[in-house]
Tab-separated table of C-alpha atoms in Angstrom:
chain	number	residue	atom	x	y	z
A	1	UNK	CA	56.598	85.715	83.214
A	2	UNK	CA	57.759	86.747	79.857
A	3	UNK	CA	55.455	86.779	76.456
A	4	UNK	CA	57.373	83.418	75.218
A	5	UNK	CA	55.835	81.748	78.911
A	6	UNK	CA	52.345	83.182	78.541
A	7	UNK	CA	51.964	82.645	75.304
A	8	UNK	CA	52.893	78.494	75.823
A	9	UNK	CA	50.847	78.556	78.859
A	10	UNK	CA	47.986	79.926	76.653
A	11	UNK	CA	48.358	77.730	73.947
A	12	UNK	CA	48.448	74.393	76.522
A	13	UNK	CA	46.102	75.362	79.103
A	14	UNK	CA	43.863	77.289	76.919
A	15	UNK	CA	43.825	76.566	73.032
A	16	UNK	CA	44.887	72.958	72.977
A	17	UNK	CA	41.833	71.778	75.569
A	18	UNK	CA	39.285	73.704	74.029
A	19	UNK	CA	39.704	72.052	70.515
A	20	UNK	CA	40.610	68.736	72.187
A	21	UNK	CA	36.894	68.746	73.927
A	22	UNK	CA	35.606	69.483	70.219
A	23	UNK	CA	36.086	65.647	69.534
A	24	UNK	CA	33.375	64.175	68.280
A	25	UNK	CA	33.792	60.055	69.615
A	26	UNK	CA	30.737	59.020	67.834
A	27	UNK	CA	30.807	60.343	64.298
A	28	UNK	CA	34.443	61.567	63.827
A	29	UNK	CA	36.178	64.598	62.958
A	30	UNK	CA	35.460	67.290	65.050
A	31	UNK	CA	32.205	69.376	66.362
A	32	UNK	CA	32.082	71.576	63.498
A	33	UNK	CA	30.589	74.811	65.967
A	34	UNK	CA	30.300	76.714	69.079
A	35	UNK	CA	28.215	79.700	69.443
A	36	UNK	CA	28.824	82.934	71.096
A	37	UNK	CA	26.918	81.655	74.322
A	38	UNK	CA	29.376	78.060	74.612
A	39	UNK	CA	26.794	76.178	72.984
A	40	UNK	CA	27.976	73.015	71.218
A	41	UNK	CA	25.842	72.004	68.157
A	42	UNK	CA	26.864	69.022	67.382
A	43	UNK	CA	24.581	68.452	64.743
A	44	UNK	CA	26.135	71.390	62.676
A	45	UNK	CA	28.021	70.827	58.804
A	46	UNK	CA	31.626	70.345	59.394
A	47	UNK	CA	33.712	72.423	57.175
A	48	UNK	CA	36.605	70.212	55.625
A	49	UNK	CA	38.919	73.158	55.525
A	50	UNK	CA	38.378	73.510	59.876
A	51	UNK	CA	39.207	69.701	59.500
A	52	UNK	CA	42.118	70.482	57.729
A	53	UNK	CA	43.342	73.274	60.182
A	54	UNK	CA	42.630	71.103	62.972
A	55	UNK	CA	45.022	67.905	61.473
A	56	UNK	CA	47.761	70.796	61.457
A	57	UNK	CA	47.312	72.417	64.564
A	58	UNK	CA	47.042	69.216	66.424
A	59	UNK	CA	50.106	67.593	64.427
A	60	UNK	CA	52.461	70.606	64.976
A	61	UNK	CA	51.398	70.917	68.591
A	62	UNK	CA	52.509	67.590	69.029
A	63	UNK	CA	56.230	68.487	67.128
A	64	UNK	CA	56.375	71.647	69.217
A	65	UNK	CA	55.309	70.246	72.795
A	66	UNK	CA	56.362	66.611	72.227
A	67	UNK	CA	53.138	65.646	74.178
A	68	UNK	CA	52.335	62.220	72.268
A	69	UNK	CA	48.551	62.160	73.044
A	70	UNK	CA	48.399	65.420	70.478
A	71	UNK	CA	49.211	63.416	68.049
A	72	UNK	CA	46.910	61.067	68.413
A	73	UNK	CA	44.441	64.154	68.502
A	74	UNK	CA	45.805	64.872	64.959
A	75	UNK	CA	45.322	61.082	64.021
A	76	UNK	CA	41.676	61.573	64.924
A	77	UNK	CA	41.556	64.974	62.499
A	78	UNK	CA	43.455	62.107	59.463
A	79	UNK	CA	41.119	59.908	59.296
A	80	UNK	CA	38.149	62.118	59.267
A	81	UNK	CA	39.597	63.790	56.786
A	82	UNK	CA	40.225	60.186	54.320
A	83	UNK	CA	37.100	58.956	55.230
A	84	UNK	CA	34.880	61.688	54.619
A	85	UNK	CA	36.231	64.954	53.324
A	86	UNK	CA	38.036	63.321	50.271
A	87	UNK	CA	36.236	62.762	47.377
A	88	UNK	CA	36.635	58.942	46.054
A	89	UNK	CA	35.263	59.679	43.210
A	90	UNK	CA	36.116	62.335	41.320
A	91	UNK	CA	39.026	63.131	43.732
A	92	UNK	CA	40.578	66.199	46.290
A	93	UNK	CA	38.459	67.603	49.301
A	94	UNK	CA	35.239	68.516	48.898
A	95	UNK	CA	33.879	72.075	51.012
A	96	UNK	CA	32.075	70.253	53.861
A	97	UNK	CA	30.478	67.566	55.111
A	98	UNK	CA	27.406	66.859	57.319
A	99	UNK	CA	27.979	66.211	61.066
A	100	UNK	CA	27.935	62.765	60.315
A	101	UNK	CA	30.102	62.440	57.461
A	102	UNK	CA	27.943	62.715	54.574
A	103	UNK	CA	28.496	64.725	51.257
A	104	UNK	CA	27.247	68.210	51.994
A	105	UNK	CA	28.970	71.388	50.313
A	106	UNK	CA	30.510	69.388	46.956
A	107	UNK	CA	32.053	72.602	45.816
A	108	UNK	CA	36.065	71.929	45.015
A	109	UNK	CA	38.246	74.701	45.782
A	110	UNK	CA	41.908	75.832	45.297
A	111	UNK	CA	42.164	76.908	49.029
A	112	UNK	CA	40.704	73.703	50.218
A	113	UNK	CA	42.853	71.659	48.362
A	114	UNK	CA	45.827	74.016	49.543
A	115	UNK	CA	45.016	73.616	53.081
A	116	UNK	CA	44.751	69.787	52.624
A	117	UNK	CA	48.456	69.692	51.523
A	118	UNK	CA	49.210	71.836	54.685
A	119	UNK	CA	47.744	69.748	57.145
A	120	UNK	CA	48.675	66.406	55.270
A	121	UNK	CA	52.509	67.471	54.944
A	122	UNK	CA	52.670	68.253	58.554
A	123	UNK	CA	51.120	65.035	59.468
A	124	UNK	CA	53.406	63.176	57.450
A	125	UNK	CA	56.409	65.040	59.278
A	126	UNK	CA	54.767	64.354	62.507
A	127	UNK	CA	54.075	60.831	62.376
A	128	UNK	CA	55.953	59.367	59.146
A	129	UNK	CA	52.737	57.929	57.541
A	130	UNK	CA	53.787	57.820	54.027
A	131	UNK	CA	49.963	57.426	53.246
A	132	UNK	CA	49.811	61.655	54.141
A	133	UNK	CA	52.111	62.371	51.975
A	134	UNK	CA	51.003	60.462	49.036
A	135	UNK	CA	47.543	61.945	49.453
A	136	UNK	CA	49.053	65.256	49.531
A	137	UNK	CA	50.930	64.852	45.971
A	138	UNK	CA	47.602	63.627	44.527
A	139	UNK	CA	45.832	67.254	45.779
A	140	UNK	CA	49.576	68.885	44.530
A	141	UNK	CA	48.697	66.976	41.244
A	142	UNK	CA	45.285	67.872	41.512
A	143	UNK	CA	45.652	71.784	42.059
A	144	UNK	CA	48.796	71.662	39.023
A	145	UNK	CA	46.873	69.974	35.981
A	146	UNK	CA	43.071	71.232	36.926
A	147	UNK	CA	43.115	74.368	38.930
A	148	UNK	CA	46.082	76.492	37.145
A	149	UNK	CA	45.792	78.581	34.070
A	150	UNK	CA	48.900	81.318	32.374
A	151	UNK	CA	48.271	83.530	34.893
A	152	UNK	CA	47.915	81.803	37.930
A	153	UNK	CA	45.549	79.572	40.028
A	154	UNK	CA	42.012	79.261	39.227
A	155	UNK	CA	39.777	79.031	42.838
A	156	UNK	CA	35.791	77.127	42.876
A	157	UNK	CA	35.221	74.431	40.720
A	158	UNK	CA	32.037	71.765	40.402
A	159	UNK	CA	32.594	68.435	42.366
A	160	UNK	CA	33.622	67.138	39.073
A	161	UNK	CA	36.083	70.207	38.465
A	162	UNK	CA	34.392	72.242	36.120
A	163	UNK	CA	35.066	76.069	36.954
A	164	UNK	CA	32.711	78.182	38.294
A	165	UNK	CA	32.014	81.713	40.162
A	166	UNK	CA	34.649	82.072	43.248
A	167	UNK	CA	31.528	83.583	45.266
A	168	UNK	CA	32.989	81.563	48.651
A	169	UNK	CA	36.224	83.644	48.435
A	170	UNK	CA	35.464	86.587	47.330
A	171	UNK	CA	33.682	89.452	49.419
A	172	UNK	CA	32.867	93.567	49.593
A	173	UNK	CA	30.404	93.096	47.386
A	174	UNK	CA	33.235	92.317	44.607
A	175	UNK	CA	32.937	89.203	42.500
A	176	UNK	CA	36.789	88.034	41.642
A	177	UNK	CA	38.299	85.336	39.301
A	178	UNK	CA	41.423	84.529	41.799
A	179	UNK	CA	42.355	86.124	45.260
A	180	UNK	CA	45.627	86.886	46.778
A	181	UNK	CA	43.850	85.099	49.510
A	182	UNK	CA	44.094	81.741	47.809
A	183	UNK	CA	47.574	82.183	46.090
A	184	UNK	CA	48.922	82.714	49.689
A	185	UNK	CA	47.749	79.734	50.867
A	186	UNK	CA	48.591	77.132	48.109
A	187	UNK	CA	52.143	79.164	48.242
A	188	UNK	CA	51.863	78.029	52.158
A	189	UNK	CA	51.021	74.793	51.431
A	190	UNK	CA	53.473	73.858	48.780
A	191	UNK	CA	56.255	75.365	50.887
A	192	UNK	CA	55.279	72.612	53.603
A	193	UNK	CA	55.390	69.717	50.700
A	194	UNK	CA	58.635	71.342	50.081
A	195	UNK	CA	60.561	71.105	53.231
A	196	UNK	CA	59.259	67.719	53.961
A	197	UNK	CA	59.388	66.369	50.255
A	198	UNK	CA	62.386	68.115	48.861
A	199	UNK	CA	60.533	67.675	45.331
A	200	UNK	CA	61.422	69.639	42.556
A	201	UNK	CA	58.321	69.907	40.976
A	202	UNK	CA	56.888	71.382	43.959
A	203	UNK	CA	60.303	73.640	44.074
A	204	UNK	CA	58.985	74.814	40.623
A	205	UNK	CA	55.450	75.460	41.503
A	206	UNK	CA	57.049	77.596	44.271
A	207	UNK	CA	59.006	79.662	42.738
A	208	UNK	CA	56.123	80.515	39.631
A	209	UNK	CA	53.838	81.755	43.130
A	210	UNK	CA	56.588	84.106	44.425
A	211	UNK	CA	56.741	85.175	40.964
A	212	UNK	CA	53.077	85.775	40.713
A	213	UNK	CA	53.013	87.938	44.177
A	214	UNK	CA	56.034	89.548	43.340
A	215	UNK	CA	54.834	90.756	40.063
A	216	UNK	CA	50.900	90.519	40.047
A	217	UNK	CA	49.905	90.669	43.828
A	218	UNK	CA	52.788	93.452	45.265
A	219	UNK	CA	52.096	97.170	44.438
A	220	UNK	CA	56.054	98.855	44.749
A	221	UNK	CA	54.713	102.756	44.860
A	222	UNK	CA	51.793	101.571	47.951
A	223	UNK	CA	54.014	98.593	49.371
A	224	UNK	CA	50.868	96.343	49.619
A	225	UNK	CA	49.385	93.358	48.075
A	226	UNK	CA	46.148	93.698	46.043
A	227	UNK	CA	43.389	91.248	47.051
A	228	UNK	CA	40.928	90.623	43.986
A	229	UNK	CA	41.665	89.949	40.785
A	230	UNK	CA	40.651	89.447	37.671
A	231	UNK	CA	41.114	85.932	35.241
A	232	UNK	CA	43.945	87.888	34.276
A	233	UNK	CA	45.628	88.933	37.275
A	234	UNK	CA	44.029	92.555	37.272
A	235	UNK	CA	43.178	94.315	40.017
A	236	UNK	CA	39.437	94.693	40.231
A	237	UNK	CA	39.227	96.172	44.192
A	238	UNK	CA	40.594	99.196	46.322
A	239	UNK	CA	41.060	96.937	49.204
A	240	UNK	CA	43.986	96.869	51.814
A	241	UNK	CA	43.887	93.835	54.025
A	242	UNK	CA	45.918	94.645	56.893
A	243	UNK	CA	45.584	90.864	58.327
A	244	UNK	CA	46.545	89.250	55.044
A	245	UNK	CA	49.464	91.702	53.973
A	246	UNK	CA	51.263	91.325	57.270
A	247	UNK	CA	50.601	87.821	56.822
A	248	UNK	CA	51.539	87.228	54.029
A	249	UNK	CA	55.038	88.970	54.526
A	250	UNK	CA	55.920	86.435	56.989
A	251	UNK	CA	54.637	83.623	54.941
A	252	UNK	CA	56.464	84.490	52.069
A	253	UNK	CA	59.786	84.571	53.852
A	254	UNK	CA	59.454	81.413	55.492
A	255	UNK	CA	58.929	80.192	51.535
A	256	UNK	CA	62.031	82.414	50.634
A	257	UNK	CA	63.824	80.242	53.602
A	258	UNK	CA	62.354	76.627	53.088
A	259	UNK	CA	63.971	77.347	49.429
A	260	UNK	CA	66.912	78.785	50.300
A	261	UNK	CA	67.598	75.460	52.651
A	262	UNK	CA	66.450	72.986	50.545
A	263	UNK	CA	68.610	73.528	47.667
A	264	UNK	CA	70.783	71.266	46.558
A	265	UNK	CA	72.652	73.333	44.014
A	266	UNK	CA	73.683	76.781	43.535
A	267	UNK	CA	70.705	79.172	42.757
A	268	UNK	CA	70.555	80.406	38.949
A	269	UNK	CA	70.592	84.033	38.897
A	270	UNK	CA	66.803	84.632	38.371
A	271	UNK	CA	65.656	82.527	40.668
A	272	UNK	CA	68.199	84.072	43.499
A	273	UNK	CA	67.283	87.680	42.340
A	274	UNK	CA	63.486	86.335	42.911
A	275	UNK	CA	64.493	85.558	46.514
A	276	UNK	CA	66.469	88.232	47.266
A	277	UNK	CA	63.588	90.520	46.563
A	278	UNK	CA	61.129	88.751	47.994
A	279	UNK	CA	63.287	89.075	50.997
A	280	UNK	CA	63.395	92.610	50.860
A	281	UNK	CA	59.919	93.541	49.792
A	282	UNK	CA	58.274	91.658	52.883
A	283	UNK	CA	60.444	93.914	55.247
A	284	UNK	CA	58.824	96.768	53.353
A	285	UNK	CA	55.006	95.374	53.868
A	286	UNK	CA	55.809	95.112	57.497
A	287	UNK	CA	56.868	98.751	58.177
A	288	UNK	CA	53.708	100.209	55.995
A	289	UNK	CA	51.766	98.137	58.180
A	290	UNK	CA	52.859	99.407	61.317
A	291	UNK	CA	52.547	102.799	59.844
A	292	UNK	CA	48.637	102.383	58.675
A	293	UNK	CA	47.184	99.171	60.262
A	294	UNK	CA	47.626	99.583	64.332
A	295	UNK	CA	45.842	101.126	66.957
A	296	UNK	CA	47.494	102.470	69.968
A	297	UNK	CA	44.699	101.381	72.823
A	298	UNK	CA	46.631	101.999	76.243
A	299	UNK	CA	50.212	102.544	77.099
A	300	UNK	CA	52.059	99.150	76.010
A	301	UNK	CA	49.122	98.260	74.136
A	302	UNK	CA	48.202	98.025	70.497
A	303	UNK	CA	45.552	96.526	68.271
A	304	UNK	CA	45.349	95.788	64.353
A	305	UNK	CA	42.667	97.762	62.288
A	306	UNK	CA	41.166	95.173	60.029
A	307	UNK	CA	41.240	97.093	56.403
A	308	UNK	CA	40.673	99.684	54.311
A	309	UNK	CA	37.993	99.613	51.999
A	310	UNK	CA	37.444	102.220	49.186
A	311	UNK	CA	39.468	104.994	52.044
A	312	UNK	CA	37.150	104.187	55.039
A	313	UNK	CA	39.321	101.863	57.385
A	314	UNK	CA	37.720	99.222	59.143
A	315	UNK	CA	38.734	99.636	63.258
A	316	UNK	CA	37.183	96.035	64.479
A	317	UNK	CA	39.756	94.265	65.872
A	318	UNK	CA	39.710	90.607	64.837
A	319	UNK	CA	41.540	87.853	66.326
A	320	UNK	CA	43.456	86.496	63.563
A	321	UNK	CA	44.563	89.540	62.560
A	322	UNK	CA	46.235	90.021	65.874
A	323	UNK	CA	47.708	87.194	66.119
A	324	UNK	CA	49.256	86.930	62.542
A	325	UNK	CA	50.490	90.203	63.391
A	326	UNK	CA	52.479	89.082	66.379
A	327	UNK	CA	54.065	86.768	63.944
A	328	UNK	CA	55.058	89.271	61.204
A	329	UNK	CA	56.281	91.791	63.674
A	330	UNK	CA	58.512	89.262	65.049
A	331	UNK	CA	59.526	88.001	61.872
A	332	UNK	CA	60.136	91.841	60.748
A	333	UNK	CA	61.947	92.109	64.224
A	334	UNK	CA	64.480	88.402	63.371
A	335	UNK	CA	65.176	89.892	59.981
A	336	UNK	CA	65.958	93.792	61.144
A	337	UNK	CA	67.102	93.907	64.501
A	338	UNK	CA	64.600	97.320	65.156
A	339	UNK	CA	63.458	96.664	68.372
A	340	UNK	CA	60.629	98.667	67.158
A	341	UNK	CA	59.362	95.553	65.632
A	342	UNK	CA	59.482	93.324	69.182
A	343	UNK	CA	58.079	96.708	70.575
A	344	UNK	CA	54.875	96.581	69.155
A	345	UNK	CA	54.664	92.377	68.798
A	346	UNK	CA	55.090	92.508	72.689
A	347	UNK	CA	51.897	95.473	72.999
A	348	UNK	CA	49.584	93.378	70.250
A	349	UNK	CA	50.401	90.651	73.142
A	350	UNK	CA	49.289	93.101	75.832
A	351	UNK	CA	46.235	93.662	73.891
A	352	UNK	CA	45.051	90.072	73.119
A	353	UNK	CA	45.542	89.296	76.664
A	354	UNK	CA	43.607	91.498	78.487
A	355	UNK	CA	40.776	92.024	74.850
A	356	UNK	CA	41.009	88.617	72.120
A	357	UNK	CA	41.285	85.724	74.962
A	358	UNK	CA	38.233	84.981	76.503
A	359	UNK	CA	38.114	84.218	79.765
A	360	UNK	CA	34.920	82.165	80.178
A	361	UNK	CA	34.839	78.632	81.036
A	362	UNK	CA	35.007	76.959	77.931
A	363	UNK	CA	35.868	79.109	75.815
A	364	UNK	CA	38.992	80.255	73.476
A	365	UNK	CA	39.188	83.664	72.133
A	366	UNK	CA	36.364	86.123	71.019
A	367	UNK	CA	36.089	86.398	67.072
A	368	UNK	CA	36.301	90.496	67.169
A	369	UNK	CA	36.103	93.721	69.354
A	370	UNK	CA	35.559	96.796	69.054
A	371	UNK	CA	37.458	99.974	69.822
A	372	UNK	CA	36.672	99.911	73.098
A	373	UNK	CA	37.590	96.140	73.691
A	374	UNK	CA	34.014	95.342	73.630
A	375	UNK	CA	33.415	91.969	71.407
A	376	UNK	CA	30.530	93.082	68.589
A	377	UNK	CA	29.385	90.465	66.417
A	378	UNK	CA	28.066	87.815	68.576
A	379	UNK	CA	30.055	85.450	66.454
A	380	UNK	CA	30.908	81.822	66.992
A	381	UNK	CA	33.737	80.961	68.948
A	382	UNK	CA	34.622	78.553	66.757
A	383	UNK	CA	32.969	77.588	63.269
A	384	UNK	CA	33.550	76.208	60.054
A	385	UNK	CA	36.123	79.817	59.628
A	386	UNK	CA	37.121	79.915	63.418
A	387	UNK	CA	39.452	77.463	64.156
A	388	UNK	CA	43.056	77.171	66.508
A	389	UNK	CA	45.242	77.661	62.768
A	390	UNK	CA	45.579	81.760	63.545
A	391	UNK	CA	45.956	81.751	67.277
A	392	UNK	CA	47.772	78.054	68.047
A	393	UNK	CA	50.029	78.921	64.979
A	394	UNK	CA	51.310	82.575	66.337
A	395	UNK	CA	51.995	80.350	70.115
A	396	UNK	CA	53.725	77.863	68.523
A	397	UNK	CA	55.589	79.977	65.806
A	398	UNK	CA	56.870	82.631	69.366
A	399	UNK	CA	57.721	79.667	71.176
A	400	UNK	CA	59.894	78.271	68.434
A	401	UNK	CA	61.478	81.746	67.403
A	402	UNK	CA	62.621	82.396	70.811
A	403	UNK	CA	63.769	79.359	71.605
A	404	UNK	CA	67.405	80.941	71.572
């Protein structure tokens, strides 16, 4: 069986039941955590941005696999997500709500908001609700006129959208006005809108985020992105996230290519100069990531360190980083034709299938491991951060890619 089988047969008879016996039939949404031992608490917060995740994965496994009871799955993950997560009031998504679908976290943030669009543009595409997509252009409305500044997006905001400290993305200790993290992610989101929407204002925001990463975010003498920033787009950090760069270089072509085949006019000469170095400078991320970030473990297989921090590099091995690796490699791989590149996407498969996927009854893949393949936190299996958006996306996103 080849890597595109095992990795469908994973995602069906592994991923996809887990979350589907996460349902929660009484209250709505889905159970919001699941510790280290199996245990379902069902009485635990439910994060709106694992709601969010969920509505994608469910509504793209359903456009992958054609299976018409994942959509209703994703239905389920919709209505949660009007009823309770959005905020009637002053408006977008709040942080999260109680197991039972009362206000809990009231923070607004950028990246919720982002990840809202996401799920809600992939809904739309999935089922042709035009109710998705209008609530996604009021959190793209939302996210233009209250969360952006001349430099780029503002991140945590009161529930009436008054800005304050971005302590919920922001981490080693640092304190930081905006995050590569969250310009990613609305750049993800609004590239979604995009190809279903075909709206030019979105097309604008677009191209003023690949602007922003192109000439804020990407470093051209390390070939990295910087992480935390200042109000002014200043580095503040000596941090190199091997998960999000080789994420991000993936994510940023598929924005490059949802552009590129939307257009309904020639490109001006900026904007096509913008592209073509985008295009470019994401091949570059991928090869200094296979030079610094991964781990040889056994013959034909390798793991992803998780960062480097101030010099001292991080070796857990986490499972979204693996899996958005398998994705960039391959992308690196479509784009170059090194078979270097399908080399070491294949081994990082190798890995997560003996390591990442665990193998209990009930269960879906560990949350890290150490060197020796040993998981070391004890964390949740799945939680209000642990969700099937890493894992089910990199299935989905190898089945599609070598469909050919």
């Amino acid at each position: 069986m080849g890597m595109r089988e095992e990795v469908k047969q994973e995602l069906v008879h592994h991923i996809i039941p887990f979350w589907e016996k996460l349902k929660d039939e009484e209250y709505g949404g889905y159970y919001g955590y699941v510790d280290f031992e199996l245990h379902v608490d069902k009485t635990c917060e439910k994060g709106c941005i694992l709601n969010s995740r969920i509505l994608w994965f469910f509504a793209n496994a359903y456009m992958t696999l054609g299976d018409a009871g994942l959509l209703e799955y994703a239905r389920h993950a919709y209505d949660f997500l009007k009823k309770y997560c959005w905020d009637t009031e002053c408006g977008g998504v709040f942080w999260s709500v109680t197991f039972d679908g009362k206000t809990g976290d009231e923070t607004k943030h950028t990246y919720s908001q982002a990840f809202a669009i996401y799920a809600l543009s992939s809904y739309y595409d999935a089922s042709k609700d035009r109710e998705a997509l209008k609530l996604a252009w009021q959190l793209f409305h939302r996210i233009e006129e209250s969360c952006t500044d001349a430099f780029g997006y503002l991140e945590s905001f009161t529930r009436d959208w008054k800005p304050e400290d971005n302590e919920k993305l922001s981490e080693n200790g640092l304190l930081a006005d905006k995050t590569m993290n969250t310009l990613l992610h609305v750049l993800e989101a609004y590239t979604e809108l995009y190809r279903v929407s075909g709206d030019e204002k979105v097309k604008e925001a677009l191209y003023r985020s690949l602007r922003i990463f192109r000439e804020k975010v990407y470093r051209e003498d390390t070939q990295q992105l910087e992480v935390f920033f200042d109000t002014e787009m200043r580095t503040i950090s000596d941090l190199y996230s091997y998960g999000h760069d080789i994420e991000a270089s993936w994510l940023l072509d598929r924005a490059v290519q949802v552009l590129r085949d939307g257009k309904q006019e020639s490109l001006d000469e900026q904007n096509a100069e913008l592209l073509a170095e985008t295009s470019e400078y994401t091949t570059r991320i991928a090869e200094r990531i296979a030079e610094r970030a991964l781990c040889d473990v056994s013959m034909n297989q390798e793991a992803m360190n998780n960062e480097c921090f101030l010099g001292v590099v991080d070796t857990t091995h986490v499972w979204w980083v693996q899996a958005e690796a398998m994705v960039g490699f391959y992308n690196c791989y479509q784009k170059t034709g090194n078979s270097r590149f399908l080399e070491i996407t294949q081994h990082i498969w190798n890995y997560t299938k003996e390591y990442v996927i665990d193998e209990r009854e009930g269960a879906e893949w560990y949350w890290d491991l150490d060197k020796s393949g040993k998981p070391v936190s004890g964390k949740p299996i799945a939680e209000p951060w642990k969700c099937p958006y890493h894992n089910g996306r990199m299935c989905m996103e190898i089945i599609r890619r070598t469909e050919k």
